[in-house]
Amino acid sequence: MEVPTEPKTTQIDEISHNLSFSTSNAGDSSWDKISFFRHRSRQIKRDTWLVSVFVLLQIVLFAVTMGVNDCSRNSHGHCAAKLLGRFSFQPLSENPMLGPSASTLEHMGGLSWNTLTENHEIWRILTSPWLHSGLFHLFINLGSLIFVGIYMEQQFGPLRIAVIYLLSGIMGSLFAVLFVRNISSISSGAAFFGLIGAMLSALAKNWNLYTGKISALVIIFTIFTVNFLIGFLPFIDNFANIGGFISGFLLGFVLLFKPQLRQMPPSHKGKLFEDDMNRSTRLKDQFDRPVLRIICLVVFCGMLAGVLLAVCWGVNLNRHCHWCRYVDCVPTKRWSCSDMTTSCEAMVSDAQLTLTCMANGKFRIFPYTNISQARTQDLCTLVCT
């Protein structure tokens, strides 16, 4: 009896399939490059605890700032969102960002010329990067931080991103001191702009390793533009954003020297894959040369030393550049970009406070009298503006 035999094509077909799979992928240059903004399913799975800590810390600090502001008591109920009680916002005429008063920002660690030069409160350089001018500023800043920070932390790890974020915030504050005025300002965008600069340097340094470079540049430019335009609003320092961006761009070349490559297929699938992996490794090593990192590190240290010396000597670049204030402020009917020291004549009568600006003669009547000297100065600035 003849026993039927199975056709021995299974093993041959499998070998043929593996060979065709290896050949097709070996000729595909996509194994040499990775997408700058990867699809979520292809991203390296890492915990983003660092960005989460930064976001949570800034939310808590904003809540504390609004609690200290206590608009319902210090402004006698003349607040926006009164239902929030102690955490209600200053009127939009005083702070269009839905946030605290100028005196509260200064009390919490904002930058101003008087506090830095007369009181020598240098610690404000460390506190200013963590403050926000209002709820709108908080949402936009943290939303951008989550988008950029999570990507950067997943690609390069938390340690290097933390160094870039913190140093950019400090450098941005120091840079802002060179242009700081009597108006209280904050530099919370400096640290975030440092991450944008680092992202741009990572793209530029490893240009040949990435695909979708034009779309990545468009995204980076859009995020930069939106956050920079916000810097023209009151209390937000655009010079800090510029300093943070330059700092992050330099530190990106120094620290982000090992980009995560797309996972290559296992080596058991054929020697052609091993050749692709070796070629990608050689391309990666080409961009890990230390010369560029050393140059950028020297430039960053030189810039840091120069800014520190200028701050210690009390250099105020506004005296030499009259148009520089427009980089940080756009004058409108609601606020002025002038750096005049406001002074008002106060008159109390019938439970009313009348403030008359000594500079232009404008006056305004407030239906309360029991306010602090800091709040009186806030209202005087509002009247004079």
Short mmCIF file of C-alpha atoms in Angstrom, two decimals:
data_model
loop_
_atom_site.label_atom_id
_atom_site.label_comp_id
_atom_site.label_asym_id
_atom_site.label_seq_id
_atom_site.Cartn_x
_atom_site.Cartn_y
_atom_site.Cartn_z
CA MET A 1 0.00 0.00 0.00
CA GLU A 2 1.40 3.35 -1.00
CA VAL A 3 1.65 5.82 1.85
CA PRO A 4 0.91 9.40 0.81
CA THR A 5 3.71 11.78 1.58
CA GLU A 6 3.33 15.45 2.41
CA PRO A 7 4.94 17.80 -0.02
CA LYS A 8 8.14 19.16 1.52
CA THR A 9 7.48 22.74 0.69
CA THR A 10 6.87 24.15 4.15
CA GLN A 11 10.50 24.56 5.10
CA ILE A 12 11.42 25.84 1.65
CA ASP A 13 8.58 28.38 1.71
CA GLU A 14 9.61 29.53 5.18
CA ILE A 15 13.22 30.01 4.09
CA SER A 16 12.07 31.83 0.98
CA HIS A 17 9.81 34.07 3.07
CA ASN A 18 12.60 34.94 5.48
CA LEU A 19 14.98 35.66 2.65
CA SER A 20 12.55 37.94 0.84
CA PHE A 21 11.75 39.73 4.13
CA SER A 22 15.42 40.31 4.85
CA THR A 23 16.14 41.53 1.35
CA SER A 24 13.29 43.99 1.25
CA ASN A 25 14.20 45.55 4.55
CA ALA A 26 17.89 45.63 3.87
CA GLY A 27 17.36 47.92 0.93
CA ASP A 28 15.01 50.17 2.91
CA SER A 29 16.85 53.22 4.21
CA SER A 30 14.22 53.69 6.90
CA TRP A 31 16.17 51.30 9.10
CA ASP A 32 18.93 53.94 9.16
CA LYS A 33 16.61 56.74 10.28
CA ILE A 34 13.94 57.33 12.89
CA SER A 35 11.03 59.73 13.04
CA PHE A 36 11.74 62.73 15.26
CA PHE A 37 8.21 62.69 16.70
CA ARG A 38 7.52 58.98 16.88
CA HIS A 39 4.10 57.45 16.98
CA ARG A 40 3.06 56.66 20.53
CA SER A 41 3.04 52.92 19.85
CA ARG A 42 6.70 53.08 18.76
CA GLN A 43 7.98 55.32 21.54
CA ILE A 44 10.27 53.90 24.14
CA LYS A 45 8.22 53.22 27.23
CA ARG A 46 9.67 55.17 30.13
CA ASP A 47 8.22 56.73 33.20
CA THR A 48 7.91 60.50 32.88
CA TRP A 49 8.09 61.17 36.58
CA LEU A 50 10.33 64.23 36.22
CA VAL A 51 7.90 66.22 34.07
CA SER A 52 5.06 65.12 36.37
CA VAL A 53 6.93 66.49 39.40
CA PHE A 54 7.64 69.80 37.65
CA VAL A 55 4.00 70.19 36.58
CA LEU A 56 2.62 69.30 40.01
CA LEU A 57 5.06 71.62 41.78
CA GLN A 58 4.09 74.60 39.63
CA ILE A 59 0.37 73.94 40.08
CA VAL A 60 0.82 73.84 43.86
CA LEU A 61 2.88 77.04 43.82
CA PHE A 62 0.22 78.83 41.76
CA ALA A 63 -2.46 77.76 44.23
CA VAL A 64 -0.31 78.99 47.12
CA THR A 65 0.24 82.29 45.30
CA MET A 66 -3.48 82.81 44.84
CA GLY A 67 -4.07 81.94 48.48
CA VAL A 68 -1.52 84.52 49.58
CA ASN A 69 -3.06 87.06 47.19
CA ASP A 70 -6.49 86.65 48.85
CA CYS A 71 -8.31 89.04 46.52
CA SER A 72 -11.58 88.77 48.44
CA ARG A 73 -9.96 90.41 51.50
CA ASN A 74 -7.15 92.54 50.11
CA SER A 75 -9.27 93.99 47.31
CA HIS A 76 -12.52 94.01 49.28
CA GLY A 77 -14.32 91.67 46.93
CA HIS A 78 -13.50 93.55 43.71
CA CYS A 79 -12.29 90.38 42.02
CA ALA A 80 -12.85 88.16 39.02
CA ALA A 81 -14.44 84.74 39.71
CA LYS A 82 -15.70 85.77 43.15
CA LEU A 83 -17.10 82.29 43.77
CA LEU A 84 -13.55 81.06 44.37
CA GLY A 85 -13.39 83.17 47.52
CA ARG A 86 -9.83 83.46 48.78
CA PHE A 87 -8.52 82.06 45.49
CA SER A 88 -10.40 84.51 43.26
CA PHE A 89 -8.45 86.52 40.69
CA GLN A 90 -7.62 90.19 40.47
CA PRO A 91 -9.84 92.26 38.13
CA LEU A 92 -8.97 91.89 34.45
CA SER A 93 -8.04 95.58 34.32
CA GLU A 94 -5.27 94.80 36.80
CA ASN A 95 -4.21 91.36 35.58
CA PRO A 96 -5.66 90.16 32.25
CA MET A 97 -4.15 86.70 32.77
CA LEU A 98 -6.54 85.80 35.64
CA GLY A 99 -3.93 85.88 38.34
CA PRO A 100 -2.64 87.68 41.42
CA SER A 101 -1.61 91.30 41.91
CA ALA A 102 1.83 92.70 41.12
CA SER A 103 2.61 93.07 44.83
CA THR A 104 1.79 89.40 45.44
CA LEU A 105 4.08 88.29 42.61
CA GLU A 106 6.83 90.42 44.09
CA HIS A 107 6.14 89.00 47.55
CA MET A 108 6.35 85.43 46.21
CA GLY A 109 9.71 86.00 44.53
CA GLY A 110 9.17 87.94 41.30
CA LEU A 111 11.90 90.06 39.74
CA SER A 112 12.06 93.85 40.03
CA TRP A 113 14.90 96.35 39.86
CA ASN A 114 14.38 97.74 43.37
CA THR A 115 14.36 94.37 45.14
CA LEU A 116 17.48 93.21 43.33
CA THR A 117 19.61 96.35 43.52
CA GLU A 118 18.46 98.04 46.72
CA ASN A 119 17.48 95.03 48.83
CA HIS A 120 20.02 92.63 47.23
CA GLU A 121 17.49 89.78 47.20
CA ILE A 122 19.42 87.55 44.82
CA TRP A 123 17.34 84.53 45.85
CA ARG A 124 14.63 85.79 43.50
CA ILE A 125 16.67 84.42 40.62
CA LEU A 126 15.83 80.92 41.91
CA THR A 127 12.16 81.56 42.76
CA SER A 128 11.08 83.55 39.71
CA PRO A 129 11.21 80.57 37.25
CA TRP A 130 8.51 78.75 39.23
CA LEU A 131 5.86 81.49 39.27
CA HIS A 132 3.04 82.19 36.80
CA SER A 133 1.27 85.44 36.09
CA GLY A 134 -2.18 83.88 35.85
CA LEU A 135 -4.35 80.91 35.06
CA PHE A 136 -4.08 81.40 31.28
CA HIS A 137 -0.31 81.56 31.53
CA LEU A 138 -0.26 78.43 33.71
CA PHE A 139 -2.37 76.38 31.30
CA ILE A 140 -0.42 77.36 28.19
CA ASN A 141 2.98 76.96 29.84
CA LEU A 142 2.26 73.60 31.45
CA GLY A 143 0.48 72.29 28.36
CA SER A 144 3.56 73.06 26.28
CA LEU A 145 5.81 71.62 29.00
CA ILE A 146 3.90 68.35 29.03
CA PHE A 147 4.10 68.00 25.24
CA VAL A 148 7.79 68.87 24.94
CA GLY A 149 9.00 67.58 28.33
CA ILE A 150 7.50 64.10 28.07
CA TYR A 151 9.00 63.61 24.62
CA MET A 152 12.43 64.81 25.74
CA GLU A 153 12.38 62.73 28.92
CA GLN A 154 11.40 59.60 27.01
CA GLN A 155 14.17 60.11 24.48
CA PHE A 156 17.05 61.23 26.70
CA GLY A 157 16.14 60.29 30.27
CA PRO A 158 15.22 62.41 33.31
CA LEU A 159 18.70 63.35 34.54
CA ARG A 160 19.85 65.29 31.49
CA ILE A 161 16.44 66.92 31.02
CA ALA A 162 16.45 68.04 34.66
CA VAL A 163 19.89 69.64 34.23
CA ILE A 164 18.78 71.48 31.08
CA TYR A 165 15.49 72.59 32.65
CA LEU A 166 17.01 73.93 35.87
CA LEU A 167 20.06 75.58 34.33
CA SER A 168 17.94 77.22 31.62
CA GLY A 169 15.61 78.62 34.28
CA ILE A 170 18.52 80.10 36.22
CA MET A 171 20.21 81.47 33.11
CA GLY A 172 16.92 82.98 31.93
CA SER A 173 16.44 84.73 35.27
CA LEU A 174 19.98 86.10 35.17
CA PHE A 175 19.44 87.31 31.61
CA ALA A 176 16.18 88.97 32.67
CA VAL A 177 17.96 90.84 35.47
CA LEU A 178 20.01 92.70 32.85
CA PHE A 179 16.77 94.20 31.48
CA VAL A 180 14.61 94.14 34.61
CA ARG A 181 12.53 97.19 35.42
CA ASN A 182 10.57 98.45 38.38
CA ILE A 183 7.56 96.49 37.19
CA SER A 184 7.44 93.06 38.84
CA SER A 185 8.04 90.22 36.37
CA ILE A 186 8.50 86.45 36.38
CA SER A 187 10.62 84.09 34.31
CA SER A 188 8.70 80.82 34.40
CA GLY A 189 8.98 80.44 30.63
CA ALA A 190 12.79 80.39 30.71
CA ALA A 191 13.09 76.75 31.79
CA PHE A 192 10.52 75.62 29.22
CA PHE A 193 12.24 77.61 26.45
CA GLY A 194 15.40 75.78 27.46
CA LEU A 195 13.71 72.50 26.55
CA ILE A 196 12.62 73.94 23.20
CA GLY A 197 16.19 75.02 22.50
CA ALA A 198 17.48 71.58 23.50
CA MET A 199 14.93 69.93 21.22
CA LEU A 200 16.09 72.09 18.33
CA SER A 201 19.76 71.28 18.98
CA ALA A 202 18.94 67.56 19.20
CA LEU A 203 17.27 67.78 15.80
CA ALA A 204 20.10 69.81 14.27
CA LYS A 205 22.89 67.69 15.72
CA ASN A 206 21.35 64.39 14.56
CA TRP A 207 19.81 65.74 11.36
CA ASN A 208 20.72 62.70 9.26
CA LEU A 209 19.26 60.28 11.78
CA TYR A 210 15.70 61.62 11.62
CA THR A 211 12.82 61.65 9.17
CA GLY A 212 10.01 64.20 9.15
CA LYS A 213 12.45 67.00 9.90
CA ILE A 214 10.43 69.78 8.25
CA SER A 215 7.28 68.93 10.19
CA ALA A 216 9.35 68.77 13.38
CA LEU A 217 10.73 72.26 12.69
CA VAL A 218 7.22 73.58 12.08
CA ILE A 219 6.02 72.15 15.41
CA ILE A 220 9.01 73.59 17.29
CA PHE A 221 8.59 77.00 15.64
CA THR A 222 4.84 77.05 16.40
CA ILE A 223 5.35 76.23 20.08
CA PHE A 224 8.12 78.83 20.31
CA THR A 225 6.02 81.54 18.65
CA VAL A 226 2.91 80.99 20.76
CA ASN A 227 4.82 81.10 24.04
CA PHE A 228 6.95 84.06 22.93
CA LEU A 229 3.86 86.10 22.03
CA ILE A 230 2.49 85.47 25.52
CA GLY A 231 5.65 87.11 26.82
CA PHE A 232 4.39 90.49 25.58
CA LEU A 233 1.65 90.42 28.21
CA PRO A 234 2.14 91.99 31.66
CA PHE A 235 4.33 90.34 34.32
CA ILE A 236 5.93 87.83 31.87
CA ASP A 237 9.57 88.44 31.01
CA ASN A 238 10.49 87.73 27.38
CA PHE A 239 14.18 88.37 28.00
CA ALA A 240 14.14 85.38 30.35
CA ASN A 241 12.61 83.32 27.54
CA ILE A 242 15.40 84.37 25.18
CA GLY A 243 18.09 83.58 27.72
CA GLY A 244 16.55 80.21 28.51
CA PHE A 245 16.29 79.30 24.82
CA ILE A 246 19.94 80.10 24.13
CA SER A 247 20.99 78.21 27.24
CA GLY A 248 18.95 75.13 26.32
CA PHE A 249 20.23 75.19 22.73
CA LEU A 250 23.85 75.11 23.93
CA LEU A 251 23.22 72.53 26.64
CA GLY A 252 21.42 70.34 24.12
CA PHE A 253 24.62 69.99 22.13
CA VAL A 254 26.53 69.27 25.33
CA LEU A 255 24.23 66.71 26.97
CA LEU A 256 21.96 65.19 24.32
CA PHE A 257 24.67 63.23 22.55
CA LYS A 258 22.99 59.79 22.60
CA PRO A 259 19.62 59.88 20.83
CA GLN A 260 17.49 56.78 21.15
CA LEU A 261 17.45 54.93 17.84
CA ARG A 262 14.51 52.99 16.50
CA GLN A 263 14.61 49.39 17.64
CA MET A 264 16.31 47.25 15.04
CA PRO A 265 15.09 43.76 14.15
CA PRO A 266 16.78 40.83 15.90
CA SER A 267 20.08 39.71 14.46
CA HIS A 268 18.92 36.11 13.96
CA LYS A 269 16.86 37.20 10.96
CA GLY A 270 19.85 37.52 8.71
CA LYS A 271 23.22 39.09 8.26
CA LEU A 272 21.74 41.87 6.18
CA PHE A 273 20.07 43.20 9.32
CA GLU A 274 23.38 43.13 11.15
CA ASP A 275 24.90 45.26 8.40
CA ASP A 276 22.06 47.77 8.79
CA MET A 277 22.61 47.94 12.54
CA ASN A 278 26.34 48.44 12.12
CA ARG A 279 25.77 51.20 9.57
CA SER A 280 23.36 52.99 11.92
CA THR A 281 25.80 52.63 14.79
CA ARG A 282 28.60 54.17 12.72
CA LEU A 283 26.31 57.03 11.74
CA LYS A 284 25.41 57.57 15.37
CA ASP A 285 29.06 57.56 16.45
CA GLN A 286 29.80 60.18 13.83
CA PHE A 287 27.57 62.61 15.69
CA ASP A 288 29.07 61.76 19.10
CA ARG A 289 32.36 63.50 18.45
CA PRO A 290 33.28 65.60 21.49
CA VAL A 291 34.53 68.71 19.66
CA LEU A 292 31.08 70.25 19.26
CA ARG A 293 30.15 69.44 22.86
CA ILE A 294 33.33 71.07 24.17
CA ILE A 295 32.78 74.23 22.11
CA CYS A 296 29.17 74.58 23.27
CA LEU A 297 30.17 73.93 26.88
CA VAL A 298 32.82 76.65 26.72
CA VAL A 299 30.35 79.11 25.17
CA PHE A 300 27.73 78.32 27.81
CA CYS A 301 30.20 78.74 30.69
CA GLY A 302 31.47 81.99 29.20
CA MET A 303 27.94 83.33 28.84
CA LEU A 304 27.10 82.30 32.39
CA ALA A 305 30.22 83.98 33.78
CA GLY A 306 29.57 87.15 31.79
CA VAL A 307 25.95 87.42 32.91
CA LEU A 308 26.92 86.79 36.55
CA LEU A 309 29.54 89.57 36.43
CA ALA A 310 27.06 91.96 34.81
CA VAL A 311 24.44 91.18 37.47
CA CYS A 312 26.97 91.67 40.29
CA TRP A 313 27.98 95.04 38.84
CA GLY A 314 24.34 96.11 38.58
CA VAL A 315 24.33 96.54 34.80
CA ASN A 316 20.98 97.73 33.45
CA LEU A 317 20.88 97.42 29.66
CA ASN A 318 17.62 99.39 29.47
CA ARG A 319 19.67 102.53 29.98
CA HIS A 320 21.60 101.81 26.79
CA CYS A 321 18.74 100.36 24.73
CA HIS A 322 15.54 102.41 24.82
CA TRP A 323 13.63 100.15 22.43
CA CYS A 324 14.47 96.92 24.30
CA ARG A 325 11.42 97.26 26.54
CA TYR A 326 9.23 96.57 23.50
CA VAL A 327 10.73 93.08 23.26
CA ASP A 328 9.12 92.42 26.63
CA CYS A 329 5.98 94.54 26.41
CA VAL A 330 3.53 95.86 23.82
CA PRO A 331 1.81 99.07 25.00
CA THR A 332 -1.99 99.07 24.86
CA LYS A 333 -4.83 101.06 26.39
CA ARG A 334 -4.81 98.71 29.39
CA TRP A 335 -1.14 98.92 30.31
CA SER A 336 1.97 100.94 29.56
CA CYS A 337 5.52 99.86 28.80
CA SER A 338 7.09 102.89 30.47
CA ASP A 339 9.27 102.25 33.49
CA MET A 340 8.30 105.32 35.46
CA THR A 341 8.12 105.15 39.24
CA THR A 342 4.47 105.81 40.02
CA SER A 343 3.44 107.99 42.93
CA CYS A 344 -0.04 109.02 43.92
CA GLU A 345 -1.69 111.38 46.33
CA ALA A 346 -4.12 109.51 48.58
CA MET A 347 -7.21 111.11 50.08
CA VAL A 348 -9.62 109.27 52.38
CA SER A 349 -13.20 110.45 52.86
CA ASP A 350 -16.51 108.72 53.59
CA ALA A 351 -15.00 105.24 53.45
CA GLN A 352 -13.61 105.98 50.01
CA LEU A 353 -10.04 106.14 48.78
CA THR A 354 -9.15 108.62 46.07
CA LEU A 355 -5.82 108.14 44.34
CA THR A 356 -4.48 110.89 42.09
CA CYS A 357 -1.48 110.13 39.90
CA MET A 358 1.20 112.78 40.37
CA ALA A 359 2.58 112.24 36.86
CA ASN A 360 -0.51 112.82 34.72
CA GLY A 361 -3.22 114.04 37.11
CA LYS A 362 -5.52 111.05 36.57
CA PHE A 363 -7.53 109.94 39.58
CA ARG A 364 -9.79 107.11 40.60
CA ILE A 365 -12.11 106.50 43.55
CA PHE A 366 -12.13 103.14 45.34
CA PRO A 367 -14.94 102.15 47.72
CA TYR A 368 -12.59 101.02 50.51
CA THR A 369 -9.79 102.45 52.60
CA ASN A 370 -8.31 99.66 54.72
CA ILE A 371 -5.64 98.33 52.36
CA SER A 372 -1.93 97.72 52.71
CA GLN A 373 0.78 99.96 51.34
CA ALA A 374 1.66 97.34 48.73
CA ARG A 375 -1.93 97.27 47.47
CA THR A 376 -1.99 101.06 47.41
CA GLN A 377 1.05 100.97 45.13
CA ASP A 378 -0.68 98.42 42.88
CA LEU A 379 -3.70 100.69 42.53
CA CYS A 380 -1.48 103.72 41.98
CA THR A 381 0.24 101.95 39.09
CA LEU A 382 -3.20 101.09 37.68
CA VAL A 383 -4.33 104.72 37.90
CA CYS A 384 -1.16 106.12 36.34
CA THR A 385 -1.29 103.59 33.51
#
